[in-house]
Structures are given as C-alpha cells and as structure tokens.
Coordinates of C-alpha atoms in Angstrom, one line a residue:
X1 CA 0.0 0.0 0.0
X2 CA 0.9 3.5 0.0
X3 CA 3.3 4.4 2.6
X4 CA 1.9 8.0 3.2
X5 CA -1.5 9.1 4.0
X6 CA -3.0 10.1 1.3
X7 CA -5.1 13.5 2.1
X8 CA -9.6 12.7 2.0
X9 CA -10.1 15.6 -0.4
X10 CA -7.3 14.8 -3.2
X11 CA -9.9 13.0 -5.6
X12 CA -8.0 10.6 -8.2
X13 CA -9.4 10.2 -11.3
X14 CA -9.2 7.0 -13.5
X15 CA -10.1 6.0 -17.2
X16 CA -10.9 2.8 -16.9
X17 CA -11.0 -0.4 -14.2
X18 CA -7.0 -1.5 -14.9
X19 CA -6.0 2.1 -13.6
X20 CA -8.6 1.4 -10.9
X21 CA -7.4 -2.1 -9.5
X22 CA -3.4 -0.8 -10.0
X23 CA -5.0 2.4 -7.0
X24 CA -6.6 -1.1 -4.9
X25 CA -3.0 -2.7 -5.4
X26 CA -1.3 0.7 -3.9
X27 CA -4.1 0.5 -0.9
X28 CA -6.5 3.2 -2.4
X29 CA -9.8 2.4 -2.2
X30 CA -13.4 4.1 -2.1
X31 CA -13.1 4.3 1.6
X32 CA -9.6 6.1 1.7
X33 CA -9.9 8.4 -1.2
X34 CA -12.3 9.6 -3.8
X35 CA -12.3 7.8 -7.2
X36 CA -13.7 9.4 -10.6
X37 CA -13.8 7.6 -13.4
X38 CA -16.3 7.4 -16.5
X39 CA -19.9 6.9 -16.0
X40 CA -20.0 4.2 -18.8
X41 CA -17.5 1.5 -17.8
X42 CA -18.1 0.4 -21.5
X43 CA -16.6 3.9 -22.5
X44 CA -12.7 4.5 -20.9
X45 CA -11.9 7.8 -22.4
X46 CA -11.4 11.4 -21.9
X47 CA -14.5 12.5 -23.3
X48 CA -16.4 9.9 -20.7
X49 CA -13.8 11.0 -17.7
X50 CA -14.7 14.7 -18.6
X51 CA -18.5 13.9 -18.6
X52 CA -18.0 12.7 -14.6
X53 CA -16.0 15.5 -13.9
X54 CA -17.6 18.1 -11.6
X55 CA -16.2 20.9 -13.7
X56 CA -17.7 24.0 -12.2
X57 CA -16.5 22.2 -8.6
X58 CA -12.7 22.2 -9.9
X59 CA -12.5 25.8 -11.1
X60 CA -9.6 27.6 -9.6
X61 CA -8.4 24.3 -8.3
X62 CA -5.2 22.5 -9.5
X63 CA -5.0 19.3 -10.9
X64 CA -1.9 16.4 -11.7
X65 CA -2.5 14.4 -15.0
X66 CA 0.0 11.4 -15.3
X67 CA -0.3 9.9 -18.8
X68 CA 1.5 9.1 -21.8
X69 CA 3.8 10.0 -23.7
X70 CA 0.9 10.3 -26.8
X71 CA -1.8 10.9 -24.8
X72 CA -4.8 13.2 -25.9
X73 CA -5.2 16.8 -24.8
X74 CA -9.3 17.0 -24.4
X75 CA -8.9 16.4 -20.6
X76 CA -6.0 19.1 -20.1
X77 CA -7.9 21.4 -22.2
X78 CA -11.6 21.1 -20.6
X79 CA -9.7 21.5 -17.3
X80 CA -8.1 24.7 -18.3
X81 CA -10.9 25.6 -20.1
X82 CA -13.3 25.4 -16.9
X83 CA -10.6 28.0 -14.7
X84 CA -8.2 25.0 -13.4
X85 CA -4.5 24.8 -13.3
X86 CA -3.1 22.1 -15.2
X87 CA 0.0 20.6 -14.7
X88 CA 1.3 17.4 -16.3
X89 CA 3.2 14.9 -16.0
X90 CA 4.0 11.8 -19.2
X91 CA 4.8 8.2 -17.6

C-alpha cells in the first residue's frame, strides 16, 4: 500500500478499471480516497472522464494528470478551459 497518508479531499481520477485495481493494489480504495472515473464502464476515455467531472466544482483548483507519452489533450484542455491549473506529467 501507500506508505503515506493520502489527504480525503485529493480526488483521483481514473479511465478505466485497470487504472482502478493498480489504485486497490497501492491501498486506495473508495473508503480512503475519492475515485472518478467514467460513468459508462463500456466507455474509458477522456470525453467519458470529462462527462464525470464536476467541472464548475474544480474551477480555480489545481489538478496532476499522469499519462503518456501520446496521450490526448481534451482532458488538459476542458480542465483549463473550466478555470483549473493544469499541470502534467508523461509516464
């Protein structure tokens, strides 16, 4: 598991249930941290991560995306364009 305490209102958000289950592997689960992830388990991409976002909720927040070295910009840009500070990081 993690080996620091991970602070209650740091939400992680996930694409899809591998990302999920490698969070249970680390020791995150529901009850230790918030989880987003797409509404539609069928449908594991940035639009659907986007649509379970609380956007209005996350303006003038700041938010960590991890993700490849290709990975789309729709989720970085939504998240800017909704007043939140994006940083990111490619894994």
């Amino acid at each position: 598991g993690l080996s620091l305490s991970w602070p209650r209102q740091v939400a992680f958000a996930v694409m899809g249930e591998g990302s999920r289950q490698a969070l249970i592997r680390q020791g995150v689960t529901e009850d230790s941290a918030t989880v987003i992830s797409p509404l539609d388990p069928a449908r594991t991409d940035s639009d659907t991560l986007v649509e379970a976002l609380d956007l209005p909720g996350l303006a003038g927040k700041r938010v960590l995306i991890v993700r490849g070295e290709s990975g789309r910009e729709l989720l970085a840009n939504a998240l800017r364009e909704a007043g939140v500070t994006v940083c990111q990081v490619a894994a």
